[in-house]
PDB file of N, CA, C and O in Angstrom:
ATOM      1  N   UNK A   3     -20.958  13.192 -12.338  1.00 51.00           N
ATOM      2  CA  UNK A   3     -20.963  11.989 -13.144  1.00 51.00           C
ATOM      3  C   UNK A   3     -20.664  10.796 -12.241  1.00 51.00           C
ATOM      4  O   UNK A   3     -19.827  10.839 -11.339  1.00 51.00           O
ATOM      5  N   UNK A   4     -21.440   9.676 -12.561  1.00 59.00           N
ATOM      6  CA  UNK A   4     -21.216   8.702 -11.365  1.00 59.00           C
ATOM      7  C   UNK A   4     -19.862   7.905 -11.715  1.00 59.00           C
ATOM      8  O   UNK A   4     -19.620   7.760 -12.913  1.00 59.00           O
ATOM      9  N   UNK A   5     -19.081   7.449 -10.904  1.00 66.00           N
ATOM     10  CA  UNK A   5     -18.293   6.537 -11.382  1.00 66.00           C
ATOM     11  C   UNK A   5     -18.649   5.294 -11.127  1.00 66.00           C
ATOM     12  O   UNK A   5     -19.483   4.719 -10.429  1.00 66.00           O
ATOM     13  N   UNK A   6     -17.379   4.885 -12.247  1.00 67.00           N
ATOM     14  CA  UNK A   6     -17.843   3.000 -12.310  1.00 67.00           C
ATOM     15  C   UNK A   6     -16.700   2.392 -11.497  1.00 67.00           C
ATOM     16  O   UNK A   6     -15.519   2.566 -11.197  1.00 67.00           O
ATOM     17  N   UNK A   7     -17.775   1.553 -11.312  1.00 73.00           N
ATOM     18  CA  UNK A   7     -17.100  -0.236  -9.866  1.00 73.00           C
ATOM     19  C   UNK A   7     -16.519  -0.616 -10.674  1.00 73.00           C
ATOM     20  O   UNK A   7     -17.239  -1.063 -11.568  1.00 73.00           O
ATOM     21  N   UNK A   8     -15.220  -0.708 -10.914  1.00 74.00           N
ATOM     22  CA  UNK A   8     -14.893  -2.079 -11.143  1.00 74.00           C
ATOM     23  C   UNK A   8     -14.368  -3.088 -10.138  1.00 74.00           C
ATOM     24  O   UNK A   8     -13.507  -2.662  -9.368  1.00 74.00           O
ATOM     25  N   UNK A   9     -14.809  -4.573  -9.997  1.00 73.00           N
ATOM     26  CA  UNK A   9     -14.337  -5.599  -9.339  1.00 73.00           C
ATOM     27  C   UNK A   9     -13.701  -6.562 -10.080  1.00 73.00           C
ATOM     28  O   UNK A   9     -14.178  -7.143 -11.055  1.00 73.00           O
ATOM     29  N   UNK A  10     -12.381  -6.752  -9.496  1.00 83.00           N
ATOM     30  CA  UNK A  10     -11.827  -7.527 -10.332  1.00 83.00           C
ATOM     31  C   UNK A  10     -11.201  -8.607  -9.351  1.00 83.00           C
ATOM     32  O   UNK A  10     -10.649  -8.158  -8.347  1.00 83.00           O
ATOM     33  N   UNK A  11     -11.229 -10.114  -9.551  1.00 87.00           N
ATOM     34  CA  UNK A  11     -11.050 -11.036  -8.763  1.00 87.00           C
ATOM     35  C   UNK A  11      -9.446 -11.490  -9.081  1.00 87.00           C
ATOM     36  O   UNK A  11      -9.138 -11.994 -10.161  1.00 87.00           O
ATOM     37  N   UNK A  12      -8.449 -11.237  -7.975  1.00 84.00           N
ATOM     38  CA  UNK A  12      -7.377 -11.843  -8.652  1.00 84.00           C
ATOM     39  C   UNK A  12      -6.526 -12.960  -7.568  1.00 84.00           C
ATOM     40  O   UNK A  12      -7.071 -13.267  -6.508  1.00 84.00           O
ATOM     41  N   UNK A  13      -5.545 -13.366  -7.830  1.00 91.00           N
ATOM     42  CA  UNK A  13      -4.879 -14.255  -7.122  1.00 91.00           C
ATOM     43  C   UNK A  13      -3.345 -13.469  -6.477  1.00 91.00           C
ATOM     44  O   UNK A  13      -2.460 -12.745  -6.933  1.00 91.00           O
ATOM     45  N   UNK A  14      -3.717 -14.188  -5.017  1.00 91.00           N
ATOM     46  CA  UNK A  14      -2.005 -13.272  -4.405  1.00 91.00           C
ATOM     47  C   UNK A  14      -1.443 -14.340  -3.594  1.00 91.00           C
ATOM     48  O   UNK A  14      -1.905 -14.944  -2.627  1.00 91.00           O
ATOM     49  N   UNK A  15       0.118 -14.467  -4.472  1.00 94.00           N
ATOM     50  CA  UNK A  15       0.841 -15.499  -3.712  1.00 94.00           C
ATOM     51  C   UNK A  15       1.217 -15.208  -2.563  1.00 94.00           C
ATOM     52  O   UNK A  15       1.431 -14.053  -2.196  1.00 94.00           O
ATOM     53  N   UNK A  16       1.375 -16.495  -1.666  1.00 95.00           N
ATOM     54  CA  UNK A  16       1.568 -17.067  -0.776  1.00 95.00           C
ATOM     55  C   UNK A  16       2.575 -15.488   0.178  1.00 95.00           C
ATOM     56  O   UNK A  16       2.455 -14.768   1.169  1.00 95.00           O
ATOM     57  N   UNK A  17       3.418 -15.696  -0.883  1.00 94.00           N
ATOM     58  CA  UNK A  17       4.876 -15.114  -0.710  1.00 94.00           C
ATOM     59  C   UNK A  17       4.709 -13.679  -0.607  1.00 94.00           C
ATOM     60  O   UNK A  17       5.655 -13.180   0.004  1.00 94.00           O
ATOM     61  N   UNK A  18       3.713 -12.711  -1.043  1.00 95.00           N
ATOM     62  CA  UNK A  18       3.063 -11.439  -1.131  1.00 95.00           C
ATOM     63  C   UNK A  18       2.165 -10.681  -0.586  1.00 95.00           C
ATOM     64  O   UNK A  18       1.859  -9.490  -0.657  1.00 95.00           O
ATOM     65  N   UNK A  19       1.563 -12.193   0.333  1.00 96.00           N
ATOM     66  CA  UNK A  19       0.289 -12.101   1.078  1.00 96.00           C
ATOM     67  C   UNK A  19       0.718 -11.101   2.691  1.00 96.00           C
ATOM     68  O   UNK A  19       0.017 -10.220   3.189  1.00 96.00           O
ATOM     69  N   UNK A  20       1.564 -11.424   3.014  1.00 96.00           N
ATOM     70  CA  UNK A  20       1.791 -10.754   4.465  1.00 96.00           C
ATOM     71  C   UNK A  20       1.978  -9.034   3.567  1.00 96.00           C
ATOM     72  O   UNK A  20       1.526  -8.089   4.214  1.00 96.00           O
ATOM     73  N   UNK A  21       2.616  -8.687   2.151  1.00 97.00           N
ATOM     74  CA  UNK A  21       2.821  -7.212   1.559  1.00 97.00           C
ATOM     75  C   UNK A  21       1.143  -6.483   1.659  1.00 97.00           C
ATOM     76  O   UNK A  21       0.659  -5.412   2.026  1.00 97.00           O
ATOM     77  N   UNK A  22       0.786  -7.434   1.244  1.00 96.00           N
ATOM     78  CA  UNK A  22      -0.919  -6.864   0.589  1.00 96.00           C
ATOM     79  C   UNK A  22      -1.395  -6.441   1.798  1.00 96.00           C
ATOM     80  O   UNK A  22      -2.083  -5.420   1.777  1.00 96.00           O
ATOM     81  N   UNK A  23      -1.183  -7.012   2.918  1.00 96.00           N
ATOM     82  CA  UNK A  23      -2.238  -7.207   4.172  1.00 96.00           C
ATOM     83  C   UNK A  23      -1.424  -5.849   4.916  1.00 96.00           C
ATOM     84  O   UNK A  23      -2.066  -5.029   5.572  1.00 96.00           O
ATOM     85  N   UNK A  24      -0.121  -5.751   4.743  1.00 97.00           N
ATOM     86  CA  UNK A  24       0.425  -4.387   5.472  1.00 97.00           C
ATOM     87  C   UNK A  24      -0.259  -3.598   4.067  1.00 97.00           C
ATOM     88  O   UNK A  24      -1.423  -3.958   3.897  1.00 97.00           O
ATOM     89  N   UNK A  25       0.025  -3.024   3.474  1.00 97.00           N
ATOM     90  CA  UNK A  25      -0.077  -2.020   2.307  1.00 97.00           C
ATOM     91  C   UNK A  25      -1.678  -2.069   2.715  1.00 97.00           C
ATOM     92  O   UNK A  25      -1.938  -0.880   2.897  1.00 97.00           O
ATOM     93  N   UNK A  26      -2.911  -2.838   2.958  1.00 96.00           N
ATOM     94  CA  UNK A  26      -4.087  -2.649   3.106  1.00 96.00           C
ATOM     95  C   UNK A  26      -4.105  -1.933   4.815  1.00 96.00           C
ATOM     96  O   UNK A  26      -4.906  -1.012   4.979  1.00 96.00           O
ATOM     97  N   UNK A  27      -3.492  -2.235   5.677  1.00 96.00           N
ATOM     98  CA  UNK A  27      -3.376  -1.512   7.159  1.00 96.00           C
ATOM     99  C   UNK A  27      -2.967  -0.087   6.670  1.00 96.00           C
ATOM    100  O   UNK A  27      -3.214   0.806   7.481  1.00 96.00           O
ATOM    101  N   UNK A  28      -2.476   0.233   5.676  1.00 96.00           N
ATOM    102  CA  UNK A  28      -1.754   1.275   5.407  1.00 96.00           C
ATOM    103  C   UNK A  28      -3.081   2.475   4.849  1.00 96.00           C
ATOM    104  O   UNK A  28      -3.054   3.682   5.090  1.00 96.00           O
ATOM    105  N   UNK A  29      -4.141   1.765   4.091  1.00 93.00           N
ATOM    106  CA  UNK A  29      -4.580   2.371   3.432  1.00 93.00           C
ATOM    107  C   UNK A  29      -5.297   4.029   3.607  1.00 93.00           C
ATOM    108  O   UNK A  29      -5.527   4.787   2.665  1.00 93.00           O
ATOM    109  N   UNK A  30      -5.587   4.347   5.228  1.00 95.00           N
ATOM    110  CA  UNK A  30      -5.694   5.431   5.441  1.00 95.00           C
ATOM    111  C   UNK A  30      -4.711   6.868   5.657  1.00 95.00           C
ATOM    112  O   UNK A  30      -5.024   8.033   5.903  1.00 95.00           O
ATOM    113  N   UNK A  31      -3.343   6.172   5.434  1.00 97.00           N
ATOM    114  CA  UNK A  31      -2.117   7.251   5.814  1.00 97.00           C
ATOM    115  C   UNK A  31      -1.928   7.915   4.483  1.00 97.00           C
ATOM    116  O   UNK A  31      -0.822   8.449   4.563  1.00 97.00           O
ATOM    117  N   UNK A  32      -2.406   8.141   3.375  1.00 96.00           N
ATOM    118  CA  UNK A  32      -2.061   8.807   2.689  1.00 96.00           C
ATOM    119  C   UNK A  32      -1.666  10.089   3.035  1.00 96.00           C
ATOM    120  O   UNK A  32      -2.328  10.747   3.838  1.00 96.00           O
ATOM    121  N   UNK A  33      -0.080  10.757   2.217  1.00 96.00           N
ATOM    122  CA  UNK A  33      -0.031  12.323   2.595  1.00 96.00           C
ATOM    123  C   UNK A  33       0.077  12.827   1.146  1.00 96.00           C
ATOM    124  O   UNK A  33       0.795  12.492   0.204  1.00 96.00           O
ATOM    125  N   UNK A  34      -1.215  14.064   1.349  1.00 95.00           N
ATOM    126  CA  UNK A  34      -1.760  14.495   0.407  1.00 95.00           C
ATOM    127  C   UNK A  34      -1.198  16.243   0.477  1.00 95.00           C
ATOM    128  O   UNK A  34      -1.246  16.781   1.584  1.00 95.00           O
ATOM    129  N   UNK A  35      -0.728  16.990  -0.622  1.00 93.00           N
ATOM    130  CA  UNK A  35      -1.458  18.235  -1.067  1.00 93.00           C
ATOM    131  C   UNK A  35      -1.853  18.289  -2.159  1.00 93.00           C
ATOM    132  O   UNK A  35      -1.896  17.422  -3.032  1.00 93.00           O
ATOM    133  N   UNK A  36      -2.407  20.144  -2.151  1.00 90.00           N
ATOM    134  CA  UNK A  36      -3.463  20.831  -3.305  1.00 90.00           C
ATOM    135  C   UNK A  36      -3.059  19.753  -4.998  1.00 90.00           C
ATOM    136  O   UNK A  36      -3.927  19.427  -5.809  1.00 90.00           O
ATOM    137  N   UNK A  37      -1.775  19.461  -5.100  1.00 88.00           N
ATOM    138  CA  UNK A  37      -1.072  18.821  -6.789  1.00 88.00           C
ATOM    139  C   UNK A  37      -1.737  17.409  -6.353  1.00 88.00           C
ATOM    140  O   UNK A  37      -1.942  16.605  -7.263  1.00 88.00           O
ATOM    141  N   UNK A  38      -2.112  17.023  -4.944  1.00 90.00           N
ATOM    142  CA  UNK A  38      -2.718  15.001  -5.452  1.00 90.00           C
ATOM    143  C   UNK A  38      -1.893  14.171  -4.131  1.00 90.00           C
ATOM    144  O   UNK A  38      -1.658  14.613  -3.007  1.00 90.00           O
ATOM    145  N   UNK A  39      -1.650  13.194  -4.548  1.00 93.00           N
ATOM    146  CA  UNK A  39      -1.450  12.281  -3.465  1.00 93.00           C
ATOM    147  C   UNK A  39       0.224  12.171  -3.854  1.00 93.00           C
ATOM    148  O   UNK A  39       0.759  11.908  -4.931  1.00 93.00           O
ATOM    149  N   UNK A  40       0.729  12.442  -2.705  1.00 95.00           N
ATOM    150  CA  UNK A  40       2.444  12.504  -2.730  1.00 95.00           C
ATOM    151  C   UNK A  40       3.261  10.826  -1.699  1.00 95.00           C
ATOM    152  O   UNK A  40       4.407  10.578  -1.325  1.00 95.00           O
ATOM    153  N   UNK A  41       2.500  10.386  -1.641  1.00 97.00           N
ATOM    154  CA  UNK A  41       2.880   8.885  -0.896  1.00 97.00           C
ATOM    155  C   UNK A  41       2.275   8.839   0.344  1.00 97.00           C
ATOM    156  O   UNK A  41       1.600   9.698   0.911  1.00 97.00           O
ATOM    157  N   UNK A  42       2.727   7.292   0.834  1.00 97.00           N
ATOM    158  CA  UNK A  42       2.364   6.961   2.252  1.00 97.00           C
ATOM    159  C   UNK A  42       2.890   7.486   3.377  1.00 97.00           C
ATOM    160  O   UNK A  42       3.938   8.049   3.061  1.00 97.00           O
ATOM    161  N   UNK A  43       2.699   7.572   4.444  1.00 97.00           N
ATOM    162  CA  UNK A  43       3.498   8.151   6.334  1.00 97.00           C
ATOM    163  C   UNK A  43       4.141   6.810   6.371  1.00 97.00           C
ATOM    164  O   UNK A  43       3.454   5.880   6.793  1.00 97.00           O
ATOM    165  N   UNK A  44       5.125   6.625   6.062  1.00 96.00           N
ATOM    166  CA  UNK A  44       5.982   5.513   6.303  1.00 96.00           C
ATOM    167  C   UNK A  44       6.662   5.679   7.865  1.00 96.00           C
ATOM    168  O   UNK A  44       7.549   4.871   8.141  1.00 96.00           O
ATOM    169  N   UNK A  45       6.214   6.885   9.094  1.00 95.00           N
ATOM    170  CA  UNK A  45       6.151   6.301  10.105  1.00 95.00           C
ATOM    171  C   UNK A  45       5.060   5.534  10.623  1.00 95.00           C
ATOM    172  O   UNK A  45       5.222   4.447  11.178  1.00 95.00           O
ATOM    173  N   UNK A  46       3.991   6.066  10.454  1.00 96.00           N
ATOM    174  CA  UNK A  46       3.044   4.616  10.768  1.00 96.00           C
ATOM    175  C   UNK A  46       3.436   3.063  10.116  1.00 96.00           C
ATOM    176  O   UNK A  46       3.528   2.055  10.816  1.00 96.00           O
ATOM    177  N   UNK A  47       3.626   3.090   8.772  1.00 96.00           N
ATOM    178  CA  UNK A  47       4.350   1.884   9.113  1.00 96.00           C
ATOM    179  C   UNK A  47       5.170   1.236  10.232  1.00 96.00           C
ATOM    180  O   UNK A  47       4.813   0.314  10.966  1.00 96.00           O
ATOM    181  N   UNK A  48       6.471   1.967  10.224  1.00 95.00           N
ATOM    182  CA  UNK A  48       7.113   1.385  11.132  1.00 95.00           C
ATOM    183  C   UNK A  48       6.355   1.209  12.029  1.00 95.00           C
ATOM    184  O   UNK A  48       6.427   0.049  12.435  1.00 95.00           O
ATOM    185  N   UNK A  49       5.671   1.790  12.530  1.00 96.00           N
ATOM    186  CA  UNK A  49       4.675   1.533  14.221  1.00 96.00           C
ATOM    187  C   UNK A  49       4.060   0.419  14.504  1.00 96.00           C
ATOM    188  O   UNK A  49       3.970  -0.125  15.605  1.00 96.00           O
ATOM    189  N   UNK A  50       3.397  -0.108  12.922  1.00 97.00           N
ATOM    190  CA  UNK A  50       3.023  -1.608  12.115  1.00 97.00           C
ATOM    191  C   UNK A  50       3.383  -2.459  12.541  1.00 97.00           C
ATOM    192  O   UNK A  50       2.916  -3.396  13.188  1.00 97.00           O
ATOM    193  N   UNK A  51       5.314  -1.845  11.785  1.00 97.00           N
ATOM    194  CA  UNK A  51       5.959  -3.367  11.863  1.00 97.00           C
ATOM    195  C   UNK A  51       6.208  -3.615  13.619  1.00 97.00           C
ATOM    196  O   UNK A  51       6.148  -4.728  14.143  1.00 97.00           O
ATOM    197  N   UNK A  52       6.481  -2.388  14.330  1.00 97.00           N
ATOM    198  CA  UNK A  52       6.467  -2.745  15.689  1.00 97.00           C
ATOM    199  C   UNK A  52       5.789  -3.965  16.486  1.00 97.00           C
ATOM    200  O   UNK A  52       6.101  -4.960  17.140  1.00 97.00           O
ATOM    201  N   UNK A  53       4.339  -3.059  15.883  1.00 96.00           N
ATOM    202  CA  UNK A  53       2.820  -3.434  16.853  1.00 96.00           C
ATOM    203  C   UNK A  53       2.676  -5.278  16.236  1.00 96.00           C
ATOM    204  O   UNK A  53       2.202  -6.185  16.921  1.00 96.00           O
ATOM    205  N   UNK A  54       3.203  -5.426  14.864  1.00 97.00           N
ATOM    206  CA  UNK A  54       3.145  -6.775  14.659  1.00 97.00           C
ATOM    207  C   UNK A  54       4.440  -7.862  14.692  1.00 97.00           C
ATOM    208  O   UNK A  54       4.485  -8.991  14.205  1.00 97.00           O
ATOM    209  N   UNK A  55       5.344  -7.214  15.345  1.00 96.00           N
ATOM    210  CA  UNK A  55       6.918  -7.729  15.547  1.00 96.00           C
ATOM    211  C   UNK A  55       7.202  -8.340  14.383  1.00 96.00           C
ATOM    212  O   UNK A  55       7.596  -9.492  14.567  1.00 96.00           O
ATOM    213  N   UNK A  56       7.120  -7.774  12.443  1.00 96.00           N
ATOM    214  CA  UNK A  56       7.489  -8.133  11.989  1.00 96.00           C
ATOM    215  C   UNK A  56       8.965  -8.165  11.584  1.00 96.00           C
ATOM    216  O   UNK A  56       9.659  -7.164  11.765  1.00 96.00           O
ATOM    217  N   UNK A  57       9.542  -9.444  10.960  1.00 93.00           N
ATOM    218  CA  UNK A  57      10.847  -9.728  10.813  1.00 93.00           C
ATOM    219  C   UNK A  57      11.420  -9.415   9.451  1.00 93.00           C
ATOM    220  O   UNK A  57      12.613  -9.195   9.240  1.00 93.00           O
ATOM    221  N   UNK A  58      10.216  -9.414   8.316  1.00 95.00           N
ATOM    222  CA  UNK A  58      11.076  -9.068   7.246  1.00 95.00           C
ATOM    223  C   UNK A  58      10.289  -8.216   6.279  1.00 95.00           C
ATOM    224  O   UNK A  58       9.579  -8.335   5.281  1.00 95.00           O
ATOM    225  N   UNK A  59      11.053  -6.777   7.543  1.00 97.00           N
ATOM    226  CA  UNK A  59      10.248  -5.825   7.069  1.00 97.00           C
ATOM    227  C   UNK A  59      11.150  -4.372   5.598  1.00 97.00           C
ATOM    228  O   UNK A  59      10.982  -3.187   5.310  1.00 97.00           O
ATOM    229  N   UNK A  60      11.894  -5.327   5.218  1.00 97.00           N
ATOM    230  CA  UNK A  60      12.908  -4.780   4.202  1.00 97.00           C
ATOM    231  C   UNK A  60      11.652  -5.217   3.003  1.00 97.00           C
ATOM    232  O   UNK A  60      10.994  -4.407   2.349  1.00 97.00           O
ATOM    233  N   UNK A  61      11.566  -6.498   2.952  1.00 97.00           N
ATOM    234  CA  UNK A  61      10.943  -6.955   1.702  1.00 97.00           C
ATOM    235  C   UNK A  61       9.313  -6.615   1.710  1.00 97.00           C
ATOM    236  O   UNK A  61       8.547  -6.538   0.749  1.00 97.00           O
ATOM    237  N   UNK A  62       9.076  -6.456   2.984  1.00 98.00           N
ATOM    238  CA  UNK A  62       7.194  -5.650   2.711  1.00 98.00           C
ATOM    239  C   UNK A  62       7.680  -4.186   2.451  1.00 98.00           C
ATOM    240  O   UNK A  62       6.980  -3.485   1.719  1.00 98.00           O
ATOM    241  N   UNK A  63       8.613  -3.765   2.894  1.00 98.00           N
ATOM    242  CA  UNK A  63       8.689  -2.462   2.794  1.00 98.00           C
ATOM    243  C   UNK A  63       8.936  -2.025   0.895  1.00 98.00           C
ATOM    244  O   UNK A  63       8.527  -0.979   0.391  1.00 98.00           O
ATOM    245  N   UNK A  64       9.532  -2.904   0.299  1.00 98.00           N
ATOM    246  CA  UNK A  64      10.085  -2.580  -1.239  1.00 98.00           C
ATOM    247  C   UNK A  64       8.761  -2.995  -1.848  1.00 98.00           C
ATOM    248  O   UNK A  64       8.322  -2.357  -2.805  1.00 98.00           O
ATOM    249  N   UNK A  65       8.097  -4.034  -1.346  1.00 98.00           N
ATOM    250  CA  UNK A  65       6.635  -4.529  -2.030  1.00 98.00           C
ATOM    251  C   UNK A  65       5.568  -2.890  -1.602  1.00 98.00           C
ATOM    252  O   UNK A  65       5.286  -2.238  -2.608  1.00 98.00           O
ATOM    253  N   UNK A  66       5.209  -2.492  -0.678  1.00 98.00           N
ATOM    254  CA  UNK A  66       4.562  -1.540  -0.583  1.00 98.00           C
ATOM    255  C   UNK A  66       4.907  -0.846  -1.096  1.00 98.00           C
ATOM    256  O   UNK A  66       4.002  -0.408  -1.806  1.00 98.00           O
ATOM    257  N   UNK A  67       6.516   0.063  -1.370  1.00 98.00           N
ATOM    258  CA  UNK A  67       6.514   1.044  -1.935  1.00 98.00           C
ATOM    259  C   UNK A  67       5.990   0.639  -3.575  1.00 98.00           C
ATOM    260  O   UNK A  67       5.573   1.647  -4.145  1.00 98.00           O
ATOM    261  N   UNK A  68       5.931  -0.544  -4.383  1.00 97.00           N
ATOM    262  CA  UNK A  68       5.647  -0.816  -5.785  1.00 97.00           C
ATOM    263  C   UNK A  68       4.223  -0.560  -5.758  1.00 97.00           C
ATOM    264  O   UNK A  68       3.735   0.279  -6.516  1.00 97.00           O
ATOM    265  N   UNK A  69       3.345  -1.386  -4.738  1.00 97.00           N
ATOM    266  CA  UNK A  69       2.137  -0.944  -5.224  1.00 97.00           C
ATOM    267  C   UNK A  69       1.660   0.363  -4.557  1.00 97.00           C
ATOM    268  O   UNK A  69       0.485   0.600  -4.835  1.00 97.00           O
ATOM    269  N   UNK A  70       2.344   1.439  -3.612  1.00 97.00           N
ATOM    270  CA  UNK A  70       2.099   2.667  -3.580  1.00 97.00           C
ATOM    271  C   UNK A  70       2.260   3.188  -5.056  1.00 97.00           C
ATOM    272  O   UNK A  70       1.191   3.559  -5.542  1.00 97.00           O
ATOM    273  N   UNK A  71       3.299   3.291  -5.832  1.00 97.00           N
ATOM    274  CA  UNK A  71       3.657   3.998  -7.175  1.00 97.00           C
ATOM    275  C   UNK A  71       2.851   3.949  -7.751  1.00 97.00           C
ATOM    276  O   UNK A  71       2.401   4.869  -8.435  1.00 97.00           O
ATOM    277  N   UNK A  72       2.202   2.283  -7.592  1.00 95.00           N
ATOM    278  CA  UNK A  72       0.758   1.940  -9.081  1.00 95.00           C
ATOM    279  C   UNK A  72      -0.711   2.672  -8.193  1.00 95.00           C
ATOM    280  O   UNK A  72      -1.830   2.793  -8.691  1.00 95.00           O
ATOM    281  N   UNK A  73      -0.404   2.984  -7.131  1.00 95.00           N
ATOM    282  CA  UNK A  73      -1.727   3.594  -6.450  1.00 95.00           C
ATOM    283  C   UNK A  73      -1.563   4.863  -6.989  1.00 95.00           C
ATOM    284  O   UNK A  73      -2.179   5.213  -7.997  1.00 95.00           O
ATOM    285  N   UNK A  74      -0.739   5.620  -6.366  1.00 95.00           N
ATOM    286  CA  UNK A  74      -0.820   7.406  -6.717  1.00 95.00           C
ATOM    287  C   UNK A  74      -0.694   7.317  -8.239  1.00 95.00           C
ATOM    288  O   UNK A  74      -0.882   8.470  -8.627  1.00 95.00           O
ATOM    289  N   UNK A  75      -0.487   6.588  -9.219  1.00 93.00           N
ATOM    290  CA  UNK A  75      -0.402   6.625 -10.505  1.00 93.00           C
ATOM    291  C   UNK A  75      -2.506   6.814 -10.769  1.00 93.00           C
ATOM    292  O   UNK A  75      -3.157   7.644 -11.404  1.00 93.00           O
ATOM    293  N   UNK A  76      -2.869   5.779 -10.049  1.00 91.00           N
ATOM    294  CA  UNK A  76      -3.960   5.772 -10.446  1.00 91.00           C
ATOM    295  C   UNK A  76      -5.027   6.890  -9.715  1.00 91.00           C
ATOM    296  O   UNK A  76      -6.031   7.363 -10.248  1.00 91.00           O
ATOM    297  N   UNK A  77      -4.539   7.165  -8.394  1.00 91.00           N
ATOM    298  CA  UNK A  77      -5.078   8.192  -7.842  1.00 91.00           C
ATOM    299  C   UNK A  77      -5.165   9.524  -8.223  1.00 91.00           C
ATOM    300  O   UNK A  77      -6.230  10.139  -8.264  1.00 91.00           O
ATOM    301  N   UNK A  78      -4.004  10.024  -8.523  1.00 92.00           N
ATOM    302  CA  UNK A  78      -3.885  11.335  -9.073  1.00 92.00           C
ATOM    303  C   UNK A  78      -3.969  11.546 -10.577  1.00 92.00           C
ATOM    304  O   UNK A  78      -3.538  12.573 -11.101  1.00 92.00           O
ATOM    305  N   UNK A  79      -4.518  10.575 -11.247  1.00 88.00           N
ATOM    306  CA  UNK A  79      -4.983  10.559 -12.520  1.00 88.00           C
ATOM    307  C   UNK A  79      -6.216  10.739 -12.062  1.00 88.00           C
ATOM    308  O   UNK A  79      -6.237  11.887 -11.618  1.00 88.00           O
ATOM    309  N   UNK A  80      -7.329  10.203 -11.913  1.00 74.00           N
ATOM    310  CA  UNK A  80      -8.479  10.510 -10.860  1.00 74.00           C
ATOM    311  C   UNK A  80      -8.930  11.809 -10.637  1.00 74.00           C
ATOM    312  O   UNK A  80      -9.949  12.282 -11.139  1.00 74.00           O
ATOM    313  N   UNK A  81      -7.974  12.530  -9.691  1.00 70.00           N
ATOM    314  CA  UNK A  81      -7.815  13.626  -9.531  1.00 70.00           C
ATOM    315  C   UNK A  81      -7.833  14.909 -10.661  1.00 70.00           C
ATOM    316  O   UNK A  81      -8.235  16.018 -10.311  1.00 70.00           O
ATOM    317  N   UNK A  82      -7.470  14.709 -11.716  1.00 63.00           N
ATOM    318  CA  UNK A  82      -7.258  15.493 -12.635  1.00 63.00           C
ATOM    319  C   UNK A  82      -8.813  15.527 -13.623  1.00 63.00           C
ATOM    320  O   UNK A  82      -8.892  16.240 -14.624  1.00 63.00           O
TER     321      UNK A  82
END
């Protein structure tokens, strides 16, 4: 069955923009087994925040883990 595109155009503050742009570098580290997607390799992050000498990496770090939760929510629904 084919699935459907959705595109949806939205707005990302100022203040969220450096979260989105790590959490999108992130997007291939998923760690997965056979039950679905169990979260991100949060050592490659750190390697991230290294390779980009970021400074405030407490508050990307609590922003990624929120929209990881709403990802594997939607991923492993998917899955099923």
């Amino acid at each position: 069955m084919p699935q459907k595109k959705v595109v949806k155009n939205f707005e990302v503050w100022e203040e969220h923009w450096e979260s989105i742009m790590f959490f999108l570098k992130m997007m291939t580290q998923w760690r997965t087994t056979m039950s679905g997607v169990i979260g991100l390799d949060y050592s490659v992050l750190q390697m991230l925040f290294q390779m980009y000498d970021v400074r405030n990496k407490r508050q990307i770090f609590e922003d990624i883990q929120i929209m990881e939760r709403a990802a594997m929510n939607i991923l492993n629904k998917e899955q099923k």
